PDB file of C-alpha atoms in Angstrom:
ATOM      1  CA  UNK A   1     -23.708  -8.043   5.593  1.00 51.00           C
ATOM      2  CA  UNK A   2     -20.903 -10.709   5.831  1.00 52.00           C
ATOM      3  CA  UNK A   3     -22.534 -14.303   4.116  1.00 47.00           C
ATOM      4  CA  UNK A   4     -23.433 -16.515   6.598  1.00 48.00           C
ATOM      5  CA  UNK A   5     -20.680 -19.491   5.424  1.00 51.00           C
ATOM      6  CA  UNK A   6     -17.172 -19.147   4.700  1.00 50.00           C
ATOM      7  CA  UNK A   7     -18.839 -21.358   1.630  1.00 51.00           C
ATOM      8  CA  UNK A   8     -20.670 -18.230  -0.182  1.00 53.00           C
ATOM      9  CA  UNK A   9     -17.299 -16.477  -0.501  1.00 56.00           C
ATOM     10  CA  UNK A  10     -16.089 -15.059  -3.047  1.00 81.00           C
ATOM     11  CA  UNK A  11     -13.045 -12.596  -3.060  1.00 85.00           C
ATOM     12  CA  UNK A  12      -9.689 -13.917  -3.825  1.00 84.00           C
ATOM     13  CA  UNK A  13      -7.006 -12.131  -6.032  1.00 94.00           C
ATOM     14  CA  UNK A  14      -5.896  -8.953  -6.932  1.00 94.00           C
ATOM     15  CA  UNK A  15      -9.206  -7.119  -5.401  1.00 96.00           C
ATOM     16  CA  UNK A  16      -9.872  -5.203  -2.215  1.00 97.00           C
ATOM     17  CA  UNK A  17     -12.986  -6.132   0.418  1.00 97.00           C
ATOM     18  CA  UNK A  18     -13.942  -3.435   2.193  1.00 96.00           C
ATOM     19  CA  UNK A  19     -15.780  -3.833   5.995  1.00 96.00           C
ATOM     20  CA  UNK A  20     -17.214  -2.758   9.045  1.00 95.00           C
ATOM     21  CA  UNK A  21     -17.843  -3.938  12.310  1.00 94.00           C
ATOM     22  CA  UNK A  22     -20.811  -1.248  13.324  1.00 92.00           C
ATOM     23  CA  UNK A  23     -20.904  -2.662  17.020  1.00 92.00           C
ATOM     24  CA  UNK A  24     -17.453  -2.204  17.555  1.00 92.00           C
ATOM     25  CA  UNK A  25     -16.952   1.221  15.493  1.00 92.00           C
ATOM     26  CA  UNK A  26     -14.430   0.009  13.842  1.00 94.00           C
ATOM     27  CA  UNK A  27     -13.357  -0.283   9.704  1.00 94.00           C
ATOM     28  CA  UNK A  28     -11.135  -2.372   7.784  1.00 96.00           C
ATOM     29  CA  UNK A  29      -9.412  -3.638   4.553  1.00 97.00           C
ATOM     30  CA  UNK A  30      -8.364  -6.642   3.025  1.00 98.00           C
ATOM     31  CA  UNK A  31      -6.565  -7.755   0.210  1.00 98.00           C
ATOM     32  CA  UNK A  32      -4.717 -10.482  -1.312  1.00 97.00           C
ATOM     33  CA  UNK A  33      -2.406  -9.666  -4.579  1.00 97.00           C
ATOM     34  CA  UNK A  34      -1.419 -12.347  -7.145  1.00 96.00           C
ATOM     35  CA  UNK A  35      -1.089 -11.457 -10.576  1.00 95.00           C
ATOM     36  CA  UNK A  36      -0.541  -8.333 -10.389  1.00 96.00           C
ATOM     37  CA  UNK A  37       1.934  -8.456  -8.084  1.00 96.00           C
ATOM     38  CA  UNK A  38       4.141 -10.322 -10.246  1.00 95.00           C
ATOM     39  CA  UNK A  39       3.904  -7.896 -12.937  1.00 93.00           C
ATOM     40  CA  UNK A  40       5.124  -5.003 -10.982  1.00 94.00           C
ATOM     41  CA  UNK A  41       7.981  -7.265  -9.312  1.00 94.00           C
ATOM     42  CA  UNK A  42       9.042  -8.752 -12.708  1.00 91.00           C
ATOM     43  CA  UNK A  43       9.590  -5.130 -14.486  1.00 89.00           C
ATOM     44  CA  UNK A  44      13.269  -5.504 -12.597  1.00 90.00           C
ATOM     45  CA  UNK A  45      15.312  -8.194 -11.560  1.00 91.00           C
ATOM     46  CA  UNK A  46      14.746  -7.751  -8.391  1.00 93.00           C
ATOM     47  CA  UNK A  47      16.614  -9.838  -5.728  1.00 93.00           C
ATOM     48  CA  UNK A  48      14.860 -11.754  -3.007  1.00 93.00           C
ATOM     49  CA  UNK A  49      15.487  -9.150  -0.193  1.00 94.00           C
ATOM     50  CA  UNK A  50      13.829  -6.540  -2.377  1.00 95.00           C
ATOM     51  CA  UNK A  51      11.025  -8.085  -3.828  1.00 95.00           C
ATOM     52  CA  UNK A  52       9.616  -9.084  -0.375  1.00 95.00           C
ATOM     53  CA  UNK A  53      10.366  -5.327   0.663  1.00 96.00           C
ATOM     54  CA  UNK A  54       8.099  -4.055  -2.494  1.00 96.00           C
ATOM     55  CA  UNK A  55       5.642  -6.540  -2.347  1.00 97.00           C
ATOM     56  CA  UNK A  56       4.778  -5.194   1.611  1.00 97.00           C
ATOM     57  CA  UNK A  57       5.330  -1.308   0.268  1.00 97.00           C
ATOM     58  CA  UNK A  58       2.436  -2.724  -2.253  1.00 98.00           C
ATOM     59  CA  UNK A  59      -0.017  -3.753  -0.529  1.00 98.00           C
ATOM     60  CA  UNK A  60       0.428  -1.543   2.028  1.00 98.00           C
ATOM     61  CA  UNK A  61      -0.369   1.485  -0.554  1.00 98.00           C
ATOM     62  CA  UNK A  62      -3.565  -0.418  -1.700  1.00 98.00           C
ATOM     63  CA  UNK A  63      -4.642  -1.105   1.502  1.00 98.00           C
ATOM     64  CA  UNK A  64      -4.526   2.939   2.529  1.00 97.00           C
ATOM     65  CA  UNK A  65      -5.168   3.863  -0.736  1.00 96.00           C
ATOM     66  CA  UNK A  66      -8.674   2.221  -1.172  1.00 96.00           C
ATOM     67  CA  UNK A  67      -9.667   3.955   2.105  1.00 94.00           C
ATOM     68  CA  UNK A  68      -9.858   7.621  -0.244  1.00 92.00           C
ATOM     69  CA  UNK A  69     -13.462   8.141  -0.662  1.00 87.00           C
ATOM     70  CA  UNK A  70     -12.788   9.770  -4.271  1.00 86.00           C
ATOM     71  CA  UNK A  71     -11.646   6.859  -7.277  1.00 82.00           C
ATOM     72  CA  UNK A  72      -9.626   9.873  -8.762  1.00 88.00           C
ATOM     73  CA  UNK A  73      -7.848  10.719  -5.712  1.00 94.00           C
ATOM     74  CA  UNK A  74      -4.163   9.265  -5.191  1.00 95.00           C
ATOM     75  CA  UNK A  75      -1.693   8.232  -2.685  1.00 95.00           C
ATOM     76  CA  UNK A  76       1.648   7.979  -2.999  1.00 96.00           C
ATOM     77  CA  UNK A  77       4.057   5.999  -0.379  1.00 96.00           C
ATOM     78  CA  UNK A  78       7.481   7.123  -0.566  1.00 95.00           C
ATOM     79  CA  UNK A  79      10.530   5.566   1.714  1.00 93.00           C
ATOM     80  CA  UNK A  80      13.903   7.612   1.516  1.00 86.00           C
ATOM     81  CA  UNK A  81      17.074   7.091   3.061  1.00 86.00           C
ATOM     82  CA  UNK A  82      20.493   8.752   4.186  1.00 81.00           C
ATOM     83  CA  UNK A  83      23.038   6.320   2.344  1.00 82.00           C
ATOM     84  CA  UNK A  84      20.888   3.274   2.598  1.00 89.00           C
ATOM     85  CA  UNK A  85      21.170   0.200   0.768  1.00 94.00           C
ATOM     86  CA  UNK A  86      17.486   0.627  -0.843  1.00 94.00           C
ATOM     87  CA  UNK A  87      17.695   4.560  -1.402  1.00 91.00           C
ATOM     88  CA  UNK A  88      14.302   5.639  -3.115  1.00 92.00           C
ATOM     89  CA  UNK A  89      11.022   3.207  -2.503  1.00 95.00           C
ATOM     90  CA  UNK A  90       8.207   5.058  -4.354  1.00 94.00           C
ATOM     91  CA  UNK A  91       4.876   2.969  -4.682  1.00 96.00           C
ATOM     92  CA  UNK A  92       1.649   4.892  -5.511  1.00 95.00           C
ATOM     93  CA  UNK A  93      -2.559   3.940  -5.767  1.00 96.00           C
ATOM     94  CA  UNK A  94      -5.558   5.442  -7.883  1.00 94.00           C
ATOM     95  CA  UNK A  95      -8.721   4.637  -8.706  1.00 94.00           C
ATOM     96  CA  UNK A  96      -7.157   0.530  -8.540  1.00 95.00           C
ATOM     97  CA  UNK A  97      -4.386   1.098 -10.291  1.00 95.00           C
ATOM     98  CA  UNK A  98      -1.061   0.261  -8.303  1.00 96.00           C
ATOM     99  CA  UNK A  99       2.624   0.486  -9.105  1.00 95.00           C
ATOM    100  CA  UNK A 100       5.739   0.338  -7.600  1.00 96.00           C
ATOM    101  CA  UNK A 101      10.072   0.567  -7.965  1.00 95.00           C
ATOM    102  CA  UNK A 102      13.265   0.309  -5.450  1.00 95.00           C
ATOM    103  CA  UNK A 103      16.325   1.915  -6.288  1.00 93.00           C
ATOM    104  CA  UNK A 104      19.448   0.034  -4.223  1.00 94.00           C
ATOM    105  CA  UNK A 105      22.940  -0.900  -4.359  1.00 93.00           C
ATOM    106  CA  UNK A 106      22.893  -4.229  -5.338  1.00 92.00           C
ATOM    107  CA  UNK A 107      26.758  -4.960  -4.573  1.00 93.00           C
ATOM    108  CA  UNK A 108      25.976  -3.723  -0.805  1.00 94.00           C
ATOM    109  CA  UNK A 109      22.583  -5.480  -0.637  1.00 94.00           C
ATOM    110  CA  UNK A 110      24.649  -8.934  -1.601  1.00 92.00           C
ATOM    111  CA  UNK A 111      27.266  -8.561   1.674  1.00 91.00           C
ATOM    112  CA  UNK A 112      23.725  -8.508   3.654  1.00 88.00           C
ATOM    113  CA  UNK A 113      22.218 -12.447   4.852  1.00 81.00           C
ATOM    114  CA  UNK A 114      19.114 -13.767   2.993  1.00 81.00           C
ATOM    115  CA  UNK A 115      16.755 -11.671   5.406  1.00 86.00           C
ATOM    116  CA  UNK A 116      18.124  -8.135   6.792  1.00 91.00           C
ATOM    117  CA  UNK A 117      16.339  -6.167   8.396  1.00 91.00           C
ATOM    118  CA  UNK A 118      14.384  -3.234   7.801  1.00 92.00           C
ATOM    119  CA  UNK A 119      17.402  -0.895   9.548  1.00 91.00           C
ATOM    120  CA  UNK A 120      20.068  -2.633   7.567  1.00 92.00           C
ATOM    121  CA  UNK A 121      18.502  -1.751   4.526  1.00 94.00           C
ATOM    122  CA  UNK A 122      17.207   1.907   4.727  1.00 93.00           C
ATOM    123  CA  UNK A 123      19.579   2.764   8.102  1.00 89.00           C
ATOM    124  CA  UNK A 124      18.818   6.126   9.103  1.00 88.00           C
ATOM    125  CA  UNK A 125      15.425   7.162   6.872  1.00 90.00           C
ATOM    126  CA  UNK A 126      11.730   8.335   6.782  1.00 93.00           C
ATOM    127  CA  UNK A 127       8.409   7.029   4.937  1.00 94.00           C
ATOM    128  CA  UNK A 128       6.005   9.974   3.420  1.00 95.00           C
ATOM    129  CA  UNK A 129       2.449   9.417   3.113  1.00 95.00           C
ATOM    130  CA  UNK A 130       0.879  11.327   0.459  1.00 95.00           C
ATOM    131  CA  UNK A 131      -2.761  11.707  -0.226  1.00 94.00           C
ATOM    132  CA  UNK A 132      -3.735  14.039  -3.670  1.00 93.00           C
ATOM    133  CA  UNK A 133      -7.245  14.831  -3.287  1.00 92.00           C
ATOM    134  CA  UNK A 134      -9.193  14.848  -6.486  1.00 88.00           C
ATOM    135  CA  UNK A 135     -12.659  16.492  -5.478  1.00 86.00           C
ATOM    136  CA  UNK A 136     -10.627  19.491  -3.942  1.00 88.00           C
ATOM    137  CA  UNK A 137      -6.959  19.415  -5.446  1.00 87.00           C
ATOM    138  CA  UNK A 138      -5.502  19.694  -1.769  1.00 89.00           C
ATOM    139  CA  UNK A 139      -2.837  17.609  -1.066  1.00 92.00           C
ATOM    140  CA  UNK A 140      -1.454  16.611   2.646  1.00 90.00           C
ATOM    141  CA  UNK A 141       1.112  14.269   3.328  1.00 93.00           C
ATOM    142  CA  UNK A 142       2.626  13.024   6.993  1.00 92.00           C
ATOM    143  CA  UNK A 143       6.137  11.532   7.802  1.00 93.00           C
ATOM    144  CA  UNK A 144       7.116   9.414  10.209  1.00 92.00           C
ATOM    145  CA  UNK A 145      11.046   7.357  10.788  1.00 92.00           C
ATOM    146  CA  UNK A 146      11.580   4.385   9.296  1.00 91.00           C
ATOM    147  CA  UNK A 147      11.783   2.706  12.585  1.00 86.00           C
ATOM    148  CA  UNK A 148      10.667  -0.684  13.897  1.00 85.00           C
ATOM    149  CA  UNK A 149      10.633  -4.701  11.974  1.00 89.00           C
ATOM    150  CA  UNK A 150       8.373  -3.697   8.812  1.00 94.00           C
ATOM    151  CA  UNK A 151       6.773  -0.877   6.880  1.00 95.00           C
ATOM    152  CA  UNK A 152       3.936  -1.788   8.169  1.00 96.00           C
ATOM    153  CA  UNK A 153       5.086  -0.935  11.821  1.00 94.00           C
ATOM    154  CA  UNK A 154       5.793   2.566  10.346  1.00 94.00           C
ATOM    155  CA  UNK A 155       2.182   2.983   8.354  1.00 95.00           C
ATOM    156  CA  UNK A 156       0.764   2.029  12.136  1.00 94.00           C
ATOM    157  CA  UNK A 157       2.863   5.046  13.529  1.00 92.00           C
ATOM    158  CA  UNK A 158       1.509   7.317  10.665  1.00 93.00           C
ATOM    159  CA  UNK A 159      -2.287   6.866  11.548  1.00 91.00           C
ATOM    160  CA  UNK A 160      -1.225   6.638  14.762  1.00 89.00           C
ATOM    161  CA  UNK A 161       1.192   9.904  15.104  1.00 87.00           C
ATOM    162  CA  UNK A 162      -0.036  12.126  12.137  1.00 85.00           C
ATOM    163  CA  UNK A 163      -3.740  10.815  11.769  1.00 85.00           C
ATOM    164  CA  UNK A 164      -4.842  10.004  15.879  1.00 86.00           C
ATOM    165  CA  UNK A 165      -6.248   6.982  14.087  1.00 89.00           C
ATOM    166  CA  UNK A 166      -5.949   3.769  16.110  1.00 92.00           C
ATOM    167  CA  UNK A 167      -5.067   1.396  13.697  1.00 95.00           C
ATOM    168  CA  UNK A 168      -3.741  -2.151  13.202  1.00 96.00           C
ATOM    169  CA  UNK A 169      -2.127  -3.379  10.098  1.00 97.00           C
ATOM    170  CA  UNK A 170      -0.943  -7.340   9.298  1.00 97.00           C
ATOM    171  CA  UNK A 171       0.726  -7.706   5.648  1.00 97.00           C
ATOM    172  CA  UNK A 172       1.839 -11.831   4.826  1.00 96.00           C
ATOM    173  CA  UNK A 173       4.761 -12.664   1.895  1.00 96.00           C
ATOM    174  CA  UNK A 174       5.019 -16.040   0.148  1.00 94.00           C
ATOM    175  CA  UNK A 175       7.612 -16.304  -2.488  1.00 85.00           C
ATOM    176  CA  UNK A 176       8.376 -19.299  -4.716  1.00 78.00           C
ATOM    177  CA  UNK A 177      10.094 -20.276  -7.667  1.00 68.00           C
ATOM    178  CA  UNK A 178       6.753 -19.430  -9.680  1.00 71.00           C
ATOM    179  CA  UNK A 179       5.083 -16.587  -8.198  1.00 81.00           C
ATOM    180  CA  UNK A 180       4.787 -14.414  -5.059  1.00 90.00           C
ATOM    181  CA  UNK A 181       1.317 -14.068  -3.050  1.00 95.00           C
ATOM    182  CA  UNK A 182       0.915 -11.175  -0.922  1.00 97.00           C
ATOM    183  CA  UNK A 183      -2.167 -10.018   1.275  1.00 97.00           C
ATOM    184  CA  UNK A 184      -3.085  -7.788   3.871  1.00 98.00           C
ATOM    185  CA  UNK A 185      -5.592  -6.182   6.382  1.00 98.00           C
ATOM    186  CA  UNK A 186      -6.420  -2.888   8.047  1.00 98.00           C
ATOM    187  CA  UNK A 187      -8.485  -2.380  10.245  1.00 97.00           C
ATOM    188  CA  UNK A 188      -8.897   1.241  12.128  1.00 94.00           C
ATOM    189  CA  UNK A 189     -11.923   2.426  14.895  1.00 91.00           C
ATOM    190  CA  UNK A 190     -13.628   5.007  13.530  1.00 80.00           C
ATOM    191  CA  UNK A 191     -14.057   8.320  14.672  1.00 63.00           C
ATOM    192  CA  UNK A 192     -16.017   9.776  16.186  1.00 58.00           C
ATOM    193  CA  UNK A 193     -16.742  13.645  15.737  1.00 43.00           C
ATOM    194  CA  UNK A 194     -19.911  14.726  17.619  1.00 35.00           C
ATOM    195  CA  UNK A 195     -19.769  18.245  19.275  1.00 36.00           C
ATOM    196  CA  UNK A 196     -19.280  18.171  22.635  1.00 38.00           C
ATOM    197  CA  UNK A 197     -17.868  14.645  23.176  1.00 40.00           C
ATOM    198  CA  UNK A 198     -14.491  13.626  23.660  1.00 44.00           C
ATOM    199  CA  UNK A 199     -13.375  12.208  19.805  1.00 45.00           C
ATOM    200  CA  UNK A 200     -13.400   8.432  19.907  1.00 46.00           C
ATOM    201  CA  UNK A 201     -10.142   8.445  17.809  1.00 45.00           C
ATOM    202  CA  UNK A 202      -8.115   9.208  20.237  1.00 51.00           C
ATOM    203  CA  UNK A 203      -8.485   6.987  22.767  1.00 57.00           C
ATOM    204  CA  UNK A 204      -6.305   4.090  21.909  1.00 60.00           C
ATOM    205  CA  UNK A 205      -7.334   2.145  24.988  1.00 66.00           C
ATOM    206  CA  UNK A 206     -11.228   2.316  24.006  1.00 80.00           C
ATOM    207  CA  UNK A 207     -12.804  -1.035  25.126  1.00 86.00           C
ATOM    208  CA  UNK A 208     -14.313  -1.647  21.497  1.00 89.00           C
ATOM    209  CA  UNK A 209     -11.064  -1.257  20.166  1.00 90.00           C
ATOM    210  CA  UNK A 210      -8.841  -3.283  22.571  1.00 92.00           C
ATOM    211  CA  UNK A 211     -11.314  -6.143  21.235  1.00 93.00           C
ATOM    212  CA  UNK A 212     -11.247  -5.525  17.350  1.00 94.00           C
ATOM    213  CA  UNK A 213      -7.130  -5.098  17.481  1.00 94.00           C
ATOM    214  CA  UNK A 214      -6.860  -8.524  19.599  1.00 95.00           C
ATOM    215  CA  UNK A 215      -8.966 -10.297  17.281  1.00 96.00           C
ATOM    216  CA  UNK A 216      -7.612  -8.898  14.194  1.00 95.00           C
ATOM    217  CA  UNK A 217      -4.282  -9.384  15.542  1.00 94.00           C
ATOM    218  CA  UNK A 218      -4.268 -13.198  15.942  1.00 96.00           C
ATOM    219  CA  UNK A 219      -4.743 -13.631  12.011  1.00 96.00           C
ATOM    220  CA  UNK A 220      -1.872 -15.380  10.867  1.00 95.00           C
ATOM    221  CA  UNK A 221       0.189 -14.557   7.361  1.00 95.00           C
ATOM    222  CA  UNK A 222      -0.471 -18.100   6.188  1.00 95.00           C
ATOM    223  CA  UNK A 223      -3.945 -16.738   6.093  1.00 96.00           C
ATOM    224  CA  UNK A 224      -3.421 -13.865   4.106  1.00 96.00           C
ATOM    225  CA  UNK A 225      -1.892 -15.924   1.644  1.00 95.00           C
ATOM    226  CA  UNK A 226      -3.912 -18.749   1.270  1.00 95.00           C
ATOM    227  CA  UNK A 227      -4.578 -18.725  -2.414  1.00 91.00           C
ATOM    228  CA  UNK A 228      -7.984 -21.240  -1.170  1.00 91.00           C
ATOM    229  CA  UNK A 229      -9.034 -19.200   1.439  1.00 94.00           C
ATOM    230  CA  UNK A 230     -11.311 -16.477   0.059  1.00 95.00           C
ATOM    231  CA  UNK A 231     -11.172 -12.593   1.886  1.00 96.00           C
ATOM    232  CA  UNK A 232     -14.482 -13.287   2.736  1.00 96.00           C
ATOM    233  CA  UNK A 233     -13.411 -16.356   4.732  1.00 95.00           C
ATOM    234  CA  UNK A 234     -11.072 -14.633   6.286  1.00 96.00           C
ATOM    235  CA  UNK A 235     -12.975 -12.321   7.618  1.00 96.00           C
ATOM    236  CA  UNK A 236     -15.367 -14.867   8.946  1.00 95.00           C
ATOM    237  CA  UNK A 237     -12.729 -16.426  10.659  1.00 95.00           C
ATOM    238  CA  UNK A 238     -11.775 -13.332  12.749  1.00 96.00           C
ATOM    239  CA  UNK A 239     -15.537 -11.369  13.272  1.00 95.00           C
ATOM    240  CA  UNK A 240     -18.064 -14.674  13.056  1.00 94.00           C
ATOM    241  CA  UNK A 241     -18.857 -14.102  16.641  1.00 94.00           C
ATOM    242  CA  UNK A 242     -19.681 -10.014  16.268  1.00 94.00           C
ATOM    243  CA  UNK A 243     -23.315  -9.236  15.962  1.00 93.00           C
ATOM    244  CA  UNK A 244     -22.749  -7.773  12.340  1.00 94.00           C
ATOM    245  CA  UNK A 245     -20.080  -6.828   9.768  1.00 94.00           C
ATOM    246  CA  UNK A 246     -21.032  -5.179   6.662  1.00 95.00           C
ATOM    247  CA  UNK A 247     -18.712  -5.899   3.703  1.00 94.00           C
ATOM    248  CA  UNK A 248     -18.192  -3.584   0.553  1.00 94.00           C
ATOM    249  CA  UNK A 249     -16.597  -5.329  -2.648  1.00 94.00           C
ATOM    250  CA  UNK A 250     -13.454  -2.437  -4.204  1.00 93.00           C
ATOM    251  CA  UNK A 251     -11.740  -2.202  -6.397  1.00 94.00           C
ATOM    252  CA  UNK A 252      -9.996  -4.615  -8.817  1.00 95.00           C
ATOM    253  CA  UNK A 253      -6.891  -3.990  -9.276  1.00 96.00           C
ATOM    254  CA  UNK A 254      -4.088  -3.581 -12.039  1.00 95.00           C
ATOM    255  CA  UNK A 255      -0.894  -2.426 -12.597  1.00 92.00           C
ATOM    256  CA  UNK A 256      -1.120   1.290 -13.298  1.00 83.00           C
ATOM    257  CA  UNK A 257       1.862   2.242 -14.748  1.00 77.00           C
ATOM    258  CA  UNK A 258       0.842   5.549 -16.739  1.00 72.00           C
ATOM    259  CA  UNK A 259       4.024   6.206 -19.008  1.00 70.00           C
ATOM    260  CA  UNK A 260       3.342   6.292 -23.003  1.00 68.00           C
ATOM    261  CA  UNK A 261       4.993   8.341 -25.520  1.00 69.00           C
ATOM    262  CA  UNK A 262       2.227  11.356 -25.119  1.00 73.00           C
ATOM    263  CA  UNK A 263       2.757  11.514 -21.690  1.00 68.00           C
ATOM    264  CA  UNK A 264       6.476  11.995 -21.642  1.00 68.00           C
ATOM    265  CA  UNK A 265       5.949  14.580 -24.799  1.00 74.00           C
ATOM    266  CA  UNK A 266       4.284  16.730 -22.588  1.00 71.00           C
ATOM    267  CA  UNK A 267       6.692  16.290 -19.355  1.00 70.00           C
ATOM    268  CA  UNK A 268       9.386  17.405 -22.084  1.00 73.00           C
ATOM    269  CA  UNK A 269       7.655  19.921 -23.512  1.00 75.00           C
ATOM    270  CA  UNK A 270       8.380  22.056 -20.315  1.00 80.00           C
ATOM    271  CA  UNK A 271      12.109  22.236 -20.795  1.00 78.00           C
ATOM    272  CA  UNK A 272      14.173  24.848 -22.714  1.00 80.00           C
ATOM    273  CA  UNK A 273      14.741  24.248 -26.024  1.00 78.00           C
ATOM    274  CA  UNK A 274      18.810  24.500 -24.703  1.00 81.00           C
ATOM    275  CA  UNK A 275      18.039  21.440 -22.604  1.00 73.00           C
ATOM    276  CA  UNK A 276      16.570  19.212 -24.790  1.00 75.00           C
ATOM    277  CA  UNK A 277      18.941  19.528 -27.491  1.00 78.00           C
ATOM    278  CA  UNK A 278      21.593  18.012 -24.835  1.00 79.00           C
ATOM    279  CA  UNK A 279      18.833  15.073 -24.486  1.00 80.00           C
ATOM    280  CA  UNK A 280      18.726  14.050 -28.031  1.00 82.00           C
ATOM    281  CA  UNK A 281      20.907  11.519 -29.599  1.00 80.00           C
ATOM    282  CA  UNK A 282      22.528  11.408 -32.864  1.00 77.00           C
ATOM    283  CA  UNK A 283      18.827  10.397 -34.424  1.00 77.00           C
ATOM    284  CA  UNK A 284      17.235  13.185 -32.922  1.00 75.00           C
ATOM    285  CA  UNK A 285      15.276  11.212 -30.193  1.00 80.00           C
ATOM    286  CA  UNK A 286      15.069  11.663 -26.429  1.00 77.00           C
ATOM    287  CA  UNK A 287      15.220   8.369 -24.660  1.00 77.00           C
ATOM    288  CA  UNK A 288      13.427   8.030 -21.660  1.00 75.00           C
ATOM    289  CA  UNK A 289      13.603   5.140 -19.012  1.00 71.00           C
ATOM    290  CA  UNK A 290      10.115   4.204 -17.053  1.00 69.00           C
ATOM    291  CA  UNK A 291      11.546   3.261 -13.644  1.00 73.00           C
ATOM    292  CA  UNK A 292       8.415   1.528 -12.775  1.00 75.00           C
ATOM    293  CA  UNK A 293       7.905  -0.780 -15.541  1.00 74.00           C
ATOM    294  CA  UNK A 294      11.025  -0.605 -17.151  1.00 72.00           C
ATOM    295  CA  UNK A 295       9.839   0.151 -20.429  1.00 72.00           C
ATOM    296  CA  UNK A 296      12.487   2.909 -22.715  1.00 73.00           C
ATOM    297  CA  UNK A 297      10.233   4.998 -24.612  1.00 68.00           C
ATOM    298  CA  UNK A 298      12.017   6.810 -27.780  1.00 74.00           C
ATOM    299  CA  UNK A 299      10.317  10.537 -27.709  1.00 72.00           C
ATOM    300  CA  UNK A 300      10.540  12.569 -30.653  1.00 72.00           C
ATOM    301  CA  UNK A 301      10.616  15.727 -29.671  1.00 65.00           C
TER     302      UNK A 301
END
């Protein structure tokens, strides 16, 4: 159960709240990222436009990704692009654990004003949702355009198009000289899948949640990054009038960048012996390049 007082609160950085609102069938996430945050965006010099773009791309994979029921399940958001600026966005979640990279063209990003838009970046493209499921090795993925003001806009489509899961996302982006702050909440009406009944999830203009997604909605992204407003406060702030809302502490999280020299000996080991001699330099080393935390591992192979 939510604490009576915003004053009991607890939650602030760099870990996910999980809740529900039983009266209104509904489910959510929140989550603010600090620290580690700014270890993902500081692998790479990233300029302004595109550290705002990954910090959204990041907490929207956390937020999604602590929905998976399984700690060892993953899912991977992936934005591509037909001769875009930003060309690859790849961010990924597992068990906590949360990384992130953008490839662009940094000479055709600077010809762009402080704040383009999400079309002037990625132009004609597509974002692919991928959930790896651990407890049964399936994996499913949907794909929706690249289409709207935000990523966030798209993730709504996804549930929306690919999932029939009414669902309202709000991400908020404060970047100074010192750090960036970035948080965000989900919340989705659950389904419903009794026999016989028409499945609550698809109704998109159900009373309960025509409430939940007007209430959510009026949070505002100061809010979200309040570094002295706890998640639980938040939270208060939009439900304190509902009759109950349970809420589940997550995960923590960290930056889960998995490369080390034993990992990328086995990825290597899988190539022809004709292939690897063409990797090697005059040492007899295979350098590799981590995109995500821009790390060069030499691999003797």
């Amino acid at each position: 159960m939510m604490p009576a007082s915003p004053e009991s609160a607890e939650t602030g950085h760099d870990q996910v709240l999980g809740f529900t609102v039983p009266g209104r069938n509904a489910r959510g996430r929140v989550v603010r990222m600090g620290p580690v945050l700014e270890r993902i965006l500081g692998a790479h010099a990233y300029p302004a436009a595109i550290r705002h773009l990954l910090a959204e791309a990041l907490v929207l994979t956390v937020l999604m990704g602590s929905l998976l029921k399984d700690e060892e399940s993953q899912l991977t958001v992936q934005a591509q692009t037909e001769g875009g600026i930003v060309d690859l966005l790849v961010c990924d979640y597992r068990a906590g654990e949360v990384r992130g990279y953008v490839r662009h063209d940094a000479e055709r990003l600077s010809a762009l004003g402080a704040n383009p838009s999400l079309y002037a970046l990625f132009g004609k493209g597509y974002l692919a949702i991928t959930f790896d499921l651990a407890a049964t090795g399936q994996r499913y993925q949907g794909i929706v355009p690249l289409e709207g003001d935000s990523l966030a806009a798209a993730c709504e489509s996804y549930f929306a198009q690919s999932e029939q899961v009414p669902t309202l996302i709000r991400v908020g982006i404060r970047s100074t000289a010192q750090a960036s702050v970035a948080g965000g909440l989900l919340v989705q009406h659950l389904p419903d899948g009794e026999e016989g009944r028409e499945r609550l999830h698809v109704r998109m203009d159900h009373p309960d949640w025509e409430h939940v997604a007007v209430i959510a909605g009026s949070l505002r992204h100061d809010e979200l990054v309040d570094s002295d407003l706890s998640l639980e406060a938040v939270l208060w702030r939009l439900f304190h009038d509902e009759r109950e809302v349970r809420i589940d502490p997550g995960a923590v999280l960290e930056r889960g960048c998995r490369c080390s020299v034993d990992y990328y000996q086995g990825v290597l080991s899988r190539f022809a012996a004709a292939d690897l001699d063409e990797m090697r330099d005059e040492t007899g080393t295979i350098s590799v390049d981590c995109a995500f935390c821009s790390k060069v591992f030499a691999i003797p192979v």
